[in-house]
Structures are given as structure tokens and as C-alpha cells.
Amino acid sequence: MELPTKLVNLSLIQQLREDALARIASAETKDALEAVRVEVLGRKGALASFSKEMGRLAPEERAEAGKKLNAAKQELETALEQRLAVFEQEALGRRLDAEWLDLTLPAPGPRPGSLHPVTLIQREVEDLFLSLGFRVLDGPEVETEYHNFDALNIPPHHPARDMQDTFWLDGGRLLRTHTSPVQVRGMEQFRPPLRMIAPGRVFRNEEVDASHEHTFYQVEGMMIDRDVSVAHLIYFMQTLLRRIFRSDVTVRLRPGYFPFVEPGFELDIRCLICDGEGCPVCKQSGWVELMPCGLVHPNVLRMSGVDPEEWNGFAFGLGLTRLAMMRYGIDDIRLLQSGDLRFLRQF
Ligand code: PHE
């Protein structure tokens, strides 16, 4: 702003005031506003130099000019403050826009998980058997040799022990190779009549491939009562399979040998992966072994303190892992324990 060349007078003050107000109104930034303030209101600014000249005015002019000068000063200070407030308001508005939060968005954090396919099948099997009056029992994964073998009519050196490659632990204990020891534990704990299932993890020292794992899941089932026959066994197994596969599946029964049942059977189902065409899961045979079963051997009843003259029963061992594979069309058992979320999220 040019310094006044003429002696200060009312119209110069008026002009300075108008110029300054216009500049304040059109200032785009805080810096531009500050420049106006320094030039006009600052210690060496236009108003200050006007004040210095006041002394040279005639007294009657001086009073009038002084009033005008003070009024102009106050007016400009107010205008500056207001303009500054506008800038600050705008800056706040921009910040609020940038930092805006949608409080209705779902909270970030871990995604909800899902149940493992084997767990899903296990729960279905449990629900079904609970509705049929069975108890759901648990047994230890670290077992005694007695419960895993001897009490199931598999004495030492019996060739059947070689059928199940066993992980032996210190002190003669082992990782259970099947859920059948829970048959024994069930009879030890509860007197007949008894209906029980025992889902759980079992372990075998096996070569791993598309259909074999060293760790997998079975469900043991057992019913001890008077006059139990193979017809009862078939009824419960068909009810189970119809429920799990939600339709009739093709099954076949073959003789099977297990020391703890007599007679013993293998129940196979037509492979649901390939519909009997042959694939790695059914080892190209079109059939999958699903349920070994039979009537409980009298020796097993006797060893657990149940009189075989009065009681008999059936037992089955269901491959829960294999059942999950059939149900969900999983063609490689190794996926189940891979921990791969791309696989697990599908369930
Ligand atoms: N425990 C046997 C196995 O795992 C299966 C089975 C259970 C057979 C019950 C007959 C009766 O091979």
C-alpha cells in the first residue's frame, strides 16, 4: 500500500479504509491476510504513519481525523478477525471431511470363522444318535495297550496288531489306533443296556497319500441289549447314511474280519466322488470302505464284565474323515489338515 503523499485528511483515511476492506475481503489465504494486516495495521503500517502526521493537523481537523482513524482501525481489525475465522472454519471443514468415519461400517478385525468339515459331520452324527437314544462318550487319545488291543480280543502277537501300524509311546502306552477302546471304557463305566457313540481322533503310522493320513477321525458306535441282531445293525447304519447323504446311497456288505466282532462285516458305499467310475479316493475300485461293523464278540463282553449269555450287541466304526470327504466331494485327505484357509473358508 502506497504511503500517503498528501497530508492526512478524511478522504485519505476513507480511501485507505476502503482499499484495505476490499483486500481483506478478496484475500485467499491466511498469508495474504497477514500481509494486509502488516501493511495497514502494523507498527510501520499505513495507519501508524497517518497517526504520526496527526500532530501536523490543525486542532479542529485533528479531532475529526483522530476519530475517523480509530474507527477505521477498529473496523479493519474486526474485518481481519472475521476473515480469519472464515479460513479457520474452512480448514476445519476440510479436516472433518478427510477424517470422516462411517460408524455403521462393520468393525475391522478377524473375520468370523467357520467349522471344519469334519466337525460339521461329527455334529450331525452326534445329533442323529442323540435323537436315537445314544450317549456321546469321549476316550483318551493316549491309550493303554489293554484298552486298544487286549480287551478287544487282540492278544499279544495276534496278527491283527500288525493291521494297525501303531505309534508306541514310552511306558507301553500308545496313540489309539481306533475308537474301539471306548467300547471297552463305555462298558466299564455303564452297565447294559447301553447305546453309545464315541467320535474322536485316531492315529496310525502310515504312509500318507490322497486317501491315507496318520491322523484321522472315526466314530465308534455300540449298542448292547438283549437279542440284538444284524438287522438292528443294518437299520441304524442305513438311518445314519440316509441322514448324512440326504438320499439313499448304494451300499454293499462284505464279510470282514475284526477280532472283536463275530460275525464281522465291511460296509462299503458307492464312491460319491466318481460315482463308481474309479478315482484316487476309491483306489479306482468305485467303492469306498466306510463302516466296518459286526456283532460284539462274546470275549469282549466277558472281559468288560458283561455276561454274554444275557447280553449281546452290535458295534461299528465309522470313518468320519472319509465320510466328510464323500459328503463334501473332497478328493485329497491331506487338505483336511493342511490349514489352508482357501480350502477351509468354503465350509
Ligand atoms: N476299530 C476298527 C478299525 O478301526 C473298526 C471296527 C469298529 C470294526 C467296530 C468293527 C466294529 O479298523
mmCIF file of C-alpha atoms and ligand atoms in Angstrom:
data_model
loop_
_atom_site.group_PDB
_atom_site.id
_atom_site.type_symbol
_atom_site.label_atom_id
_atom_site.label_comp_id
_atom_site.label_asym_id
_atom_site.label_seq_id
_atom_site.Cartn_x
_atom_site.Cartn_y
_atom_site.Cartn_z
ATOM 1 C CA MET A 1 0.000 0.000 0.000
ATOM 2 C CA GLU A 2 1.335 3.360 -1.014
ATOM 3 C CA LEU A 3 2.162 5.733 1.737
ATOM 4 C CA PRO A 4 0.103 8.921 1.536
ATOM 5 C CA THR A 5 1.996 11.716 -0.150
ATOM 6 C CA LYS A 6 -0.507 14.310 0.848
ATOM 7 C CA LEU A 7 -1.026 15.375 4.404
ATOM 8 C CA VAL A 8 -3.509 13.040 6.096
ATOM 9 C CA ASN A 9 -7.105 14.033 5.616
ATOM 10 C CA LEU A 10 -10.545 12.488 5.920
ATOM 11 C CA SER A 11 -10.797 11.323 2.349
ATOM 12 C CA LEU A 12 -7.355 9.652 2.504
ATOM 13 C CA ILE A 13 -8.438 7.766 5.612
ATOM 14 C CA GLN A 14 -11.646 6.834 3.857
ATOM 15 C CA GLN A 15 -9.749 5.606 0.807
ATOM 16 C CA LEU A 16 -7.261 3.600 2.867
ATOM 17 C CA ARG A 17 -10.165 2.023 4.740
ATOM 18 C CA GLU A 18 -11.981 1.017 1.563
ATOM 19 C CA ASP A 19 -8.869 -0.363 -0.127
ATOM 20 C CA ALA A 20 -7.969 -2.385 2.929
ATOM 21 C CA LEU A 21 -11.509 -3.775 3.325
ATOM 22 C CA ALA A 22 -11.525 -4.835 -0.325
ATOM 23 C CA ARG A 23 -8.173 -6.584 0.055
ATOM 24 C CA ILE A 24 -9.313 -8.337 3.208
ATOM 25 C CA ALA A 25 -12.499 -9.493 1.502
ATOM 26 C CA SER A 26 -10.622 -10.864 -1.501
ATOM 27 C CA ALA A 27 -7.689 -12.430 0.399
ATOM 28 C CA GLU A 28 -7.493 -16.113 -0.476
ATOM 29 C CA THR A 29 -5.099 -17.293 2.175
ATOM 30 C CA LYS A 30 -4.086 -16.622 5.734
ATOM 31 C CA ASP A 31 -0.730 -15.359 4.435
ATOM 32 C CA ALA A 32 -2.408 -12.813 2.148
ATOM 33 C CA LEU A 33 -4.465 -11.650 5.130
ATOM 34 C CA GLU A 34 -1.381 -11.312 7.293
ATOM 35 C CA ALA A 35 0.291 -9.178 4.579
ATOM 36 C CA VAL A 36 -2.663 -6.783 4.628
ATOM 37 C CA ARG A 37 -2.529 -6.595 8.401
ATOM 38 C CA VAL A 38 1.196 -5.733 8.427
ATOM 39 C CA GLU A 39 0.855 -3.104 5.707
ATOM 40 C CA VAL A 40 -2.170 -1.388 7.203
ATOM 41 C CA LEU A 41 -2.281 -2.061 10.932
ATOM 42 C CA GLY A 42 1.352 -2.957 11.604
ATOM 43 C CA ARG A 43 3.786 -0.807 13.579
ATOM 44 C CA LYS A 44 5.170 0.677 10.389
ATOM 45 C CA GLY A 45 1.891 0.401 8.518
ATOM 46 C CA ALA A 46 -0.267 2.996 6.817
ATOM 47 C CA LEU A 47 -2.430 3.751 9.839
ATOM 48 C CA ALA A 48 0.615 4.214 12.038
ATOM 49 C CA SER A 49 2.115 6.731 9.644
ATOM 50 C CA PHE A 50 -1.208 8.577 9.494
ATOM 51 C CA SER A 51 -1.175 8.791 13.287
ATOM 52 C CA LYS A 52 2.285 10.314 13.215
ATOM 53 C CA GLU A 53 1.084 13.046 10.914
ATOM 54 C CA MET A 54 -1.812 13.966 13.153
ATOM 55 C CA GLY A 55 0.325 16.381 15.053
ATOM 56 C CA ARG A 56 0.710 18.485 11.956
ATOM 57 C CA LEU A 57 -3.018 18.993 11.528
ATOM 58 C CA ALA A 58 -4.958 21.925 12.746
ATOM 59 C CA PRO A 59 -6.586 21.100 16.102
ATOM 60 C CA GLU A 60 -10.174 21.097 14.778
ATOM 61 C CA GLU A 61 -9.176 18.783 11.909
ATOM 62 C CA ARG A 62 -7.147 16.639 14.301
ATOM 63 C CA ALA A 63 -10.103 15.642 16.480
ATOM 64 C CA GLU A 64 -12.208 14.684 13.480
ATOM 65 C CA ALA A 65 -9.350 12.787 11.762
ATOM 66 C CA GLY A 66 -8.423 11.012 15.013
ATOM 67 C CA LYS A 67 -11.960 9.706 15.417
ATOM 68 C CA LYS A 68 -12.068 8.507 11.841
ATOM 69 C CA LEU A 69 -8.670 6.882 12.162
ATOM 70 C CA ASN A 70 -9.674 4.980 15.310
ATOM 71 C CA ALA A 71 -12.961 3.924 13.766
ATOM 72 C CA ALA A 72 -11.163 2.723 10.608
ATOM 73 C CA LYS A 73 -8.620 0.846 12.727
ATOM 74 C CA GLN A 74 -11.321 -0.923 14.697
ATOM 75 C CA GLU A 75 -13.312 -1.716 11.614
ATOM 76 C CA LEU A 76 -10.278 -3.216 9.856
ATOM 77 C CA GLU A 77 -9.285 -5.258 12.895
ATOM 78 C CA THR A 78 -12.772 -6.704 13.069
ATOM 79 C CA ALA A 79 -12.806 -7.436 9.330
ATOM 80 C CA LEU A 80 -9.451 -9.232 9.621
ATOM 81 C CA GLU A 81 -10.654 -11.294 12.538
ATOM 82 C CA GLN A 82 -13.808 -12.290 10.756
ATOM 83 C CA ARG A 83 -11.986 -13.237 7.574
ATOM 84 C CA LEU A 84 -9.504 -15.281 9.598
ATOM 85 C CA ALA A 85 -12.397 -17.040 11.310
ATOM 86 C CA VAL A 86 -13.781 -17.951 7.865
ATOM 87 C CA PHE A 87 -10.436 -19.505 6.892
ATOM 88 C CA GLU A 88 -10.306 -21.471 10.103
ATOM 89 C CA GLN A 89 -13.842 -22.680 9.615
ATOM 90 C CA GLU A 90 -12.991 -23.820 6.103
ATOM 91 C CA ALA A 91 -9.847 -25.592 7.296
ATOM 92 C CA LEU A 92 -11.866 -27.368 9.983
ATOM 93 C CA GLY A 93 -14.451 -28.374 7.391
ATOM 94 C CA ARG A 94 -11.752 -29.867 5.175
ATOM 95 C CA ARG A 95 -10.299 -31.789 8.119
ATOM 96 C CA LEU A 96 -13.685 -33.159 9.126
ATOM 97 C CA ASP A 97 -14.283 -34.269 5.548
ATOM 98 C CA ALA A 98 -10.925 -36.008 5.395
ATOM 99 C CA GLU A 99 -11.256 -37.661 8.797
ATOM 100 C CA TRP A 100 -14.869 -38.687 8.373
ATOM 101 C CA LEU A 101 -15.792 -42.060 9.861
ATOM 102 C CA ASP A 102 -18.681 -44.279 8.884
ATOM 103 C CA LEU A 103 -19.723 -45.709 12.218
ATOM 104 C CA THR A 104 -22.096 -48.136 10.526
ATOM 105 C CA LEU A 105 -19.259 -49.991 8.759
ATOM 106 C CA PRO A 106 -18.551 -53.461 10.177
ATOM 107 C CA ALA A 107 -15.681 -53.334 12.657
ATOM 108 C CA PRO A 108 -12.345 -54.407 11.185
ATOM 109 C CA GLY A 109 -10.663 -57.386 12.836
ATOM 110 C CA PRO A 110 -10.700 -61.143 12.487
ATOM 111 C CA ARG A 111 -13.313 -62.460 10.064
ATOM 112 C CA PRO A 112 -15.889 -64.785 11.558
ATOM 113 C CA GLY A 113 -14.524 -68.307 11.228
ATOM 114 C CA SER A 114 -16.254 -71.461 10.073
ATOM 115 C CA LEU A 115 -16.360 -75.008 11.330
ATOM 116 C CA HIS A 116 -14.074 -77.656 9.874
ATOM 117 C CA PRO A 117 -15.883 -80.104 7.579
ATOM 118 C CA VAL A 118 -15.069 -82.999 9.909
ATOM 119 C CA THR A 119 -16.556 -81.058 12.837
ATOM 120 C CA LEU A 120 -19.691 -80.375 10.811
ATOM 121 C CA ILE A 121 -20.139 -84.072 10.043
ATOM 122 C CA GLN A 122 -19.314 -85.086 13.606
ATOM 123 C CA ARG A 123 -22.027 -82.774 14.956
ATOM 124 C CA GLU A 124 -24.580 -84.175 12.541
ATOM 125 C CA VAL A 125 -23.716 -87.724 13.547
ATOM 126 C CA GLU A 126 -23.912 -86.788 17.233
ATOM 127 C CA ASP A 127 -27.292 -85.076 16.792
ATOM 128 C CA LEU A 128 -28.682 -88.087 14.973
ATOM 129 C CA PHE A 129 -27.514 -90.641 17.535
ATOM 130 C CA LEU A 130 -28.571 -88.486 20.479
ATOM 131 C CA SER A 131 -32.039 -88.454 18.937
ATOM 132 C CA LEU A 132 -31.905 -92.278 18.778
ATOM 133 C CA GLY A 133 -31.124 -92.570 22.494
ATOM 134 C CA PHE A 134 -27.336 -92.989 22.285
ATOM 135 C CA ARG A 135 -24.848 -91.357 24.665
ATOM 136 C CA VAL A 136 -21.859 -89.497 23.226
ATOM 137 C CA LEU A 137 -18.698 -90.692 25.002
ATOM 138 C CA ASP A 138 -15.130 -89.471 24.964
ATOM 139 C CA GLY A 139 -11.996 -91.547 25.380
ATOM 140 C CA PRO A 140 -8.304 -90.732 25.741
ATOM 141 C CA GLU A 141 -6.112 -90.368 22.654
ATOM 142 C CA VAL A 142 -3.187 -91.800 24.627
ATOM 143 C CA GLU A 143 -4.417 -95.300 25.392
ATOM 144 C CA THR A 144 -3.289 -98.355 27.266
ATOM 145 C CA GLU A 145 -2.339 -101.433 25.321
ATOM 146 C CA TYR A 146 -5.092 -103.231 27.239
ATOM 147 C CA HIS A 147 -7.911 -100.982 26.031
ATOM 148 C CA ASN A 148 -6.649 -100.591 22.470
ATOM 149 C CA PHE A 149 -5.877 -104.300 21.930
ATOM 150 C CA ASP A 150 -6.210 -106.923 24.691
ATOM 151 C CA ALA A 151 -9.728 -106.054 25.833
ATOM 152 C CA LEU A 152 -10.810 -106.107 22.187
ATOM 153 C CA ASN A 153 -9.820 -109.734 21.866
ATOM 154 C CA ILE A 154 -6.497 -108.903 20.216
ATOM 155 C CA PRO A 155 -3.907 -110.674 22.419
ATOM 156 C CA PRO A 156 -0.140 -110.004 22.121
ATOM 157 C CA HIS A 157 1.390 -111.446 18.947
ATOM 158 C CA HIS A 158 -2.036 -111.653 17.340
ATOM 159 C CA PRO A 159 -1.574 -110.840 13.634
ATOM 160 C CA ALA A 160 -4.395 -108.278 13.857
ATOM 161 C CA ARG A 161 -1.996 -105.985 15.729
ATOM 162 C CA ASP A 162 0.037 -105.678 12.546
ATOM 163 C CA MET A 163 -3.051 -104.486 10.643
ATOM 164 C CA GLN A 164 -2.854 -101.227 12.549
ATOM 165 C CA ASP A 165 0.563 -99.670 12.481
ATOM 166 C CA THR A 166 0.871 -98.254 15.928
ATOM 167 C CA PHE A 167 2.657 -95.210 17.303
ATOM 168 C CA TRP A 168 4.104 -96.576 20.549
ATOM 169 C CA LEU A 169 4.848 -94.262 23.449
ATOM 170 C CA ASP A 170 7.122 -94.687 26.462
ATOM 171 C CA GLY A 171 5.814 -96.937 29.221
ATOM 172 C CA GLY A 172 3.844 -99.248 26.930
ATOM 173 C CA ARG A 173 1.220 -96.642 26.121
ATOM 174 C CA LEU A 174 0.228 -95.832 22.563
ATOM 175 C CA LEU A 175 -1.719 -93.395 20.436
ATOM 176 C CA ARG A 176 -5.052 -95.135 19.953
ATOM 177 C CA THR A 177 -5.296 -96.695 16.513
ATOM 178 C CA HIS A 178 -9.101 -96.713 16.545
ATOM 179 C CA THR A 179 -12.016 -95.532 18.670
ATOM 180 C CA SER A 180 -12.910 -99.126 19.652
ATOM 181 C CA PRO A 181 -11.220 -98.837 23.086
ATOM 182 C CA VAL A 182 -14.120 -96.539 24.017
ATOM 183 C CA GLN A 183 -16.417 -99.594 23.605
ATOM 184 C CA VAL A 184 -14.497 -101.131 26.481
ATOM 185 C CA ARG A 185 -14.436 -97.929 28.529
ATOM 186 C CA GLY A 186 -18.163 -97.479 27.934
ATOM 187 C CA MET A 187 -18.950 -100.981 29.226
ATOM 188 C CA GLU A 188 -16.615 -100.478 32.198
ATOM 189 C CA GLN A 189 -18.382 -97.263 33.164
ATOM 190 C CA PHE A 190 -22.030 -98.077 32.353
ATOM 191 C CA ARG A 191 -23.902 -101.300 32.786
ATOM 192 C CA PRO A 192 -26.026 -102.625 29.909
ATOM 193 C CA PRO A 193 -28.356 -101.861 28.288
ATOM 194 C CA LEU A 194 -26.073 -99.307 26.668
ATOM 195 C CA ARG A 195 -26.202 -97.270 23.490
ATOM 196 C CA MET A 196 -23.162 -95.126 22.830
ATOM 197 C CA ILE A 197 -21.141 -93.452 20.163
ATOM 198 C CA ALA A 198 -17.584 -92.180 20.575
ATOM 199 C CA PRO A 199 -16.261 -89.744 17.990
ATOM 200 C CA GLY A 200 -12.577 -88.882 18.056
ATOM 201 C CA ARG A 201 -9.114 -88.686 16.640
ATOM 202 C CA VAL A 202 -7.080 -91.791 15.915
ATOM 203 C CA PHE A 203 -3.514 -92.326 14.769
ATOM 204 C CA ARG A 204 -1.717 -94.795 12.543
ATOM 205 C CA ASN A 205 1.870 -94.961 11.461
ATOM 206 C CA GLU A 206 1.019 -94.996 7.777
ATOM 207 C CA GLU A 207 2.372 -93.686 4.514
ATOM 208 C CA VAL A 208 0.407 -90.514 3.695
ATOM 209 C CA ASP A 209 -1.332 -90.267 0.307
ATOM 210 C CA ALA A 210 -4.600 -88.906 -1.140
ATOM 211 C CA SER A 211 -6.663 -91.301 0.966
ATOM 212 C CA HIS A 212 -4.432 -92.068 3.998
ATOM 213 C CA GLU A 213 -3.395 -89.837 6.868
ATOM 214 C CA HIS A 214 -1.505 -90.708 10.046
ATOM 215 C CA THR A 215 -4.194 -88.761 11.945
ATOM 216 C CA PHE A 216 -7.882 -89.042 11.157
ATOM 217 C CA TYR A 217 -11.312 -89.248 12.745
ATOM 218 C CA GLN A 218 -13.634 -92.149 13.478
ATOM 219 C CA VAL A 219 -16.936 -92.591 15.268
ATOM 220 C CA GLU A 220 -17.381 -95.751 17.232
ATOM 221 C CA GLY A 221 -20.926 -96.937 17.768
ATOM 222 C CA MET A 222 -22.172 -99.660 20.067
ATOM 223 C CA MET A 223 -25.482 -100.951 21.292
ATOM 224 C CA ILE A 224 -25.679 -103.611 23.998
ATOM 225 C CA ASP A 225 -29.053 -105.036 24.867
ATOM 226 C CA ARG A 226 -30.977 -108.295 24.831
ATOM 227 C CA ASP A 227 -31.468 -110.054 21.475
ATOM 228 C CA VAL A 228 -29.632 -107.551 19.311
ATOM 229 C CA SER A 229 -29.301 -108.837 15.743
ATOM 230 C CA VAL A 230 -27.636 -107.911 12.467
ATOM 231 C CA ALA A 231 -30.999 -106.459 11.411
ATOM 232 C CA HIS A 232 -30.658 -103.810 14.154
ATOM 233 C CA LEU A 233 -27.155 -103.057 12.979
ATOM 234 C CA ILE A 234 -28.266 -102.583 9.374
ATOM 235 C CA TYR A 235 -31.200 -100.422 10.441
ATOM 236 C CA PHE A 236 -29.000 -97.976 12.359
ATOM 237 C CA MET A 237 -26.358 -97.823 9.647
ATOM 238 C CA GLN A 238 -28.903 -97.119 6.942
ATOM 239 C CA THR A 239 -30.571 -94.456 9.051
ATOM 240 C CA LEU A 240 -27.190 -92.855 9.551
ATOM 241 C CA LEU A 241 -26.179 -92.873 5.889
ATOM 242 C CA ARG A 242 -29.553 -91.629 4.675
ATOM 243 C CA ARG A 243 -29.329 -88.739 7.115
ATOM 244 C CA ILE A 244 -25.740 -87.807 6.279
ATOM 245 C CA PHE A 245 -26.051 -88.036 2.495
ATOM 246 C CA ARG A 246 -29.664 -86.808 2.454
ATOM 247 C CA SER A 247 -30.561 -89.526 -0.012
ATOM 248 C CA ASP A 248 -30.230 -93.248 -0.384
ATOM 249 C CA VAL A 249 -26.679 -94.242 -1.189
ATOM 250 C CA THR A 250 -25.695 -97.523 -2.755
ATOM 251 C CA VAL A 251 -24.148 -99.805 -0.153
ATOM 252 C CA ARG A 252 -22.787 -103.304 -0.078
ATOM 253 C CA LEU A 253 -21.953 -105.588 2.819
ATOM 254 C CA ARG A 254 -18.973 -107.928 2.643
ATOM 255 C CA PRO A 255 -17.655 -110.285 5.259
ATOM 256 C CA GLY A 256 -14.891 -108.598 7.232
ATOM 257 C CA TYR A 257 -12.542 -109.803 9.900
ATOM 258 C CA PHE A 258 -12.053 -107.958 13.176
ATOM 259 C CA PRO A 259 -11.229 -109.950 16.321
ATOM 260 C CA PHE A 260 -13.757 -108.007 18.404
ATOM 261 C CA VAL A 261 -16.826 -108.839 16.316
ATOM 262 C CA GLU A 262 -18.406 -112.094 15.224
ATOM 263 C CA PRO A 263 -19.768 -112.113 12.564
ATOM 264 C CA GLY A 264 -17.888 -109.137 11.133
ATOM 265 C CA PHE A 265 -18.666 -107.081 8.037
ATOM 266 C CA GLU A 266 -17.365 -104.313 5.861
ATOM 267 C CA LEU A 267 -19.971 -101.852 4.697
ATOM 268 C CA ASP A 268 -18.911 -100.087 1.506
ATOM 269 C CA ILE A 269 -20.665 -97.252 -0.282
ATOM 270 C CA ARG A 270 -20.534 -96.462 -3.958
ATOM 271 C CA CYS A 271 -17.919 -93.722 -4.348
ATOM 272 C CA LEU A 272 -19.634 -90.337 -4.446
ATOM 273 C CA ILE A 273 -16.596 -88.569 -5.878
ATOM 274 C CA CYS A 274 -16.576 -90.514 -9.142
ATOM 275 C CA ASP A 275 -19.981 -92.226 -8.897
ATOM 276 C CA GLY A 276 -18.328 -95.598 -9.205
ATOM 277 C CA GLU A 277 -16.161 -94.763 -12.216
ATOM 278 C CA GLY A 278 -12.903 -95.105 -10.303
ATOM 279 C CA CYS A 279 -10.752 -92.328 -8.805
ATOM 280 C CA PRO A 280 -7.860 -91.915 -6.345
ATOM 281 C CA VAL A 281 -10.206 -91.807 -3.335
ATOM 282 C CA CYS A 282 -11.756 -95.212 -4.095
ATOM 283 C CA LYS A 283 -8.442 -96.515 -5.435
ATOM 284 C CA GLN A 284 -10.106 -96.981 -8.838
ATOM 285 C CA SER A 285 -12.497 -99.563 -7.405
ATOM 286 C CA GLY A 286 -15.696 -97.464 -7.421
ATOM 287 C CA TRP A 287 -16.363 -98.402 -3.777
ATOM 288 C CA VAL A 288 -15.239 -96.817 -0.538
ATOM 289 C CA GLU A 289 -14.917 -98.768 2.677
ATOM 290 C CA LEU A 290 -16.903 -96.732 5.130
ATOM 291 C CA MET A 291 -18.077 -98.856 8.030
ATOM 292 C CA PRO A 292 -16.553 -101.970 9.452
ATOM 293 C CA CYS A 293 -19.069 -103.497 11.793
ATOM 294 C CA GLY A 294 -20.429 -106.655 13.370
ATOM 295 C CA LEU A 295 -21.872 -108.233 16.476
ATOM 296 C CA VAL A 296 -19.754 -107.734 19.577
ATOM 297 C CA HIS A 297 -17.604 -110.792 20.267
ATOM 298 C CA PRO A 298 -18.554 -112.645 23.479
ATOM 299 C CA ASN A 299 -14.942 -112.440 24.688
ATOM 300 C CA VAL A 300 -15.102 -108.647 24.530
ATOM 301 C CA LEU A 301 -18.316 -108.575 26.562
ATOM 302 C CA ARG A 302 -16.875 -111.000 29.099
ATOM 303 C CA MET A 303 -13.621 -109.053 29.559
ATOM 304 C CA SER A 304 -15.601 -105.918 30.325
ATOM 305 C CA GLY A 305 -17.769 -107.721 32.874
ATOM 306 C CA VAL A 306 -20.865 -108.147 30.707
ATOM 307 C CA ASP A 307 -22.444 -111.623 30.659
ATOM 308 C CA PRO A 308 -22.676 -112.792 27.018
ATOM 309 C CA GLU A 309 -25.408 -115.265 27.995
ATOM 310 C CA GLU A 310 -27.683 -112.372 28.874
ATOM 311 C CA TRP A 311 -26.480 -109.530 26.658
ATOM 312 C CA ASN A 312 -25.263 -109.058 23.134
ATOM 313 C CA GLY A 313 -24.848 -106.149 20.795
ATOM 314 C CA PHE A 314 -23.508 -104.624 17.646
ATOM 315 C CA ALA A 315 -20.600 -102.280 17.053
ATOM 316 C CA PHE A 316 -19.437 -100.244 14.123
ATOM 317 C CA GLY A 317 -16.518 -97.983 13.333
ATOM 318 C CA LEU A 318 -17.322 -95.148 11.007
ATOM 319 C CA GLY A 319 -14.564 -93.349 9.143
ATOM 320 C CA LEU A 320 -15.608 -89.797 9.944
ATOM 321 C CA THR A 321 -12.844 -88.284 7.839
ATOM 322 C CA ARG A 322 -13.781 -90.388 4.853
ATOM 323 C CA LEU A 323 -17.438 -89.574 5.385
ATOM 324 C CA ALA A 324 -16.668 -85.841 5.298
ATOM 325 C CA MET A 325 -14.707 -86.343 2.068
ATOM 326 C CA MET A 326 -17.619 -88.185 0.462
ATOM 327 C CA ARG A 327 -20.187 -85.694 1.650
ATOM 328 C CA TYR A 328 -18.301 -82.580 0.502
ATOM 329 C CA GLY A 329 -16.564 -84.076 -2.532
ATOM 330 C CA ILE A 330 -13.032 -83.636 -1.133
ATOM 331 C CA ASP A 331 -10.657 -85.712 -3.233
ATOM 332 C CA ASP A 332 -7.496 -85.445 -1.129
ATOM 333 C CA ILE A 333 -7.431 -86.275 2.590
ATOM 334 C CA ARG A 334 -4.336 -84.113 3.072
ATOM 335 C CA LEU A 335 -6.393 -80.949 2.520
ATOM 336 C CA LEU A 336 -8.217 -81.550 5.797
ATOM 337 C CA GLN A 337 -5.143 -80.946 7.919
ATOM 338 C CA SER A 338 -3.402 -78.524 5.575
ATOM 339 C CA GLY A 339 -4.637 -75.476 7.481
ATOM 340 C CA ASP A 340 -5.126 -73.844 4.080
ATOM 341 C CA LEU A 341 -7.727 -71.091 4.544
ATOM 342 C CA ARG A 342 -8.672 -71.135 0.853
ATOM 343 C CA PHE A 343 -9.883 -74.676 1.485
ATOM 344 C CA LEU A 344 -11.416 -74.120 4.928
ATOM 345 C CA ARG A 345 -13.384 -70.984 4.029
ATOM 346 C CA GLN A 346 -15.569 -72.995 1.673
ATOM 347 C CA PHE A 347 -17.431 -74.614 4.567
HETATM 348 N N1 PHE B 1 -11.943 -100.431 15.042
HETATM 349 C C1 PHE B 1 -11.943 -100.929 13.707
HETATM 350 C C2 PHE B 1 -10.935 -100.180 12.849
HETATM 351 O O1 PHE B 1 -10.659 -99.060 13.113
HETATM 352 C C3 PHE B 1 -13.278 -100.782 13.056
HETATM 353 C C4 PHE B 1 -14.409 -101.533 13.702
HETATM 354 C C5 PHE B 1 -15.149 -100.954 14.692
HETATM 355 C C6 PHE B 1 -14.737 -102.806 13.269
HETATM 356 C C7 PHE B 1 -16.214 -101.618 15.250
HETATM 357 C C8 PHE B 1 -15.792 -103.466 13.804
HETATM 358 C C9 PHE B 1 -16.525 -102.893 14.791
HETATM 359 O O2 PHE B 1 -10.424 -100.734 11.916
#
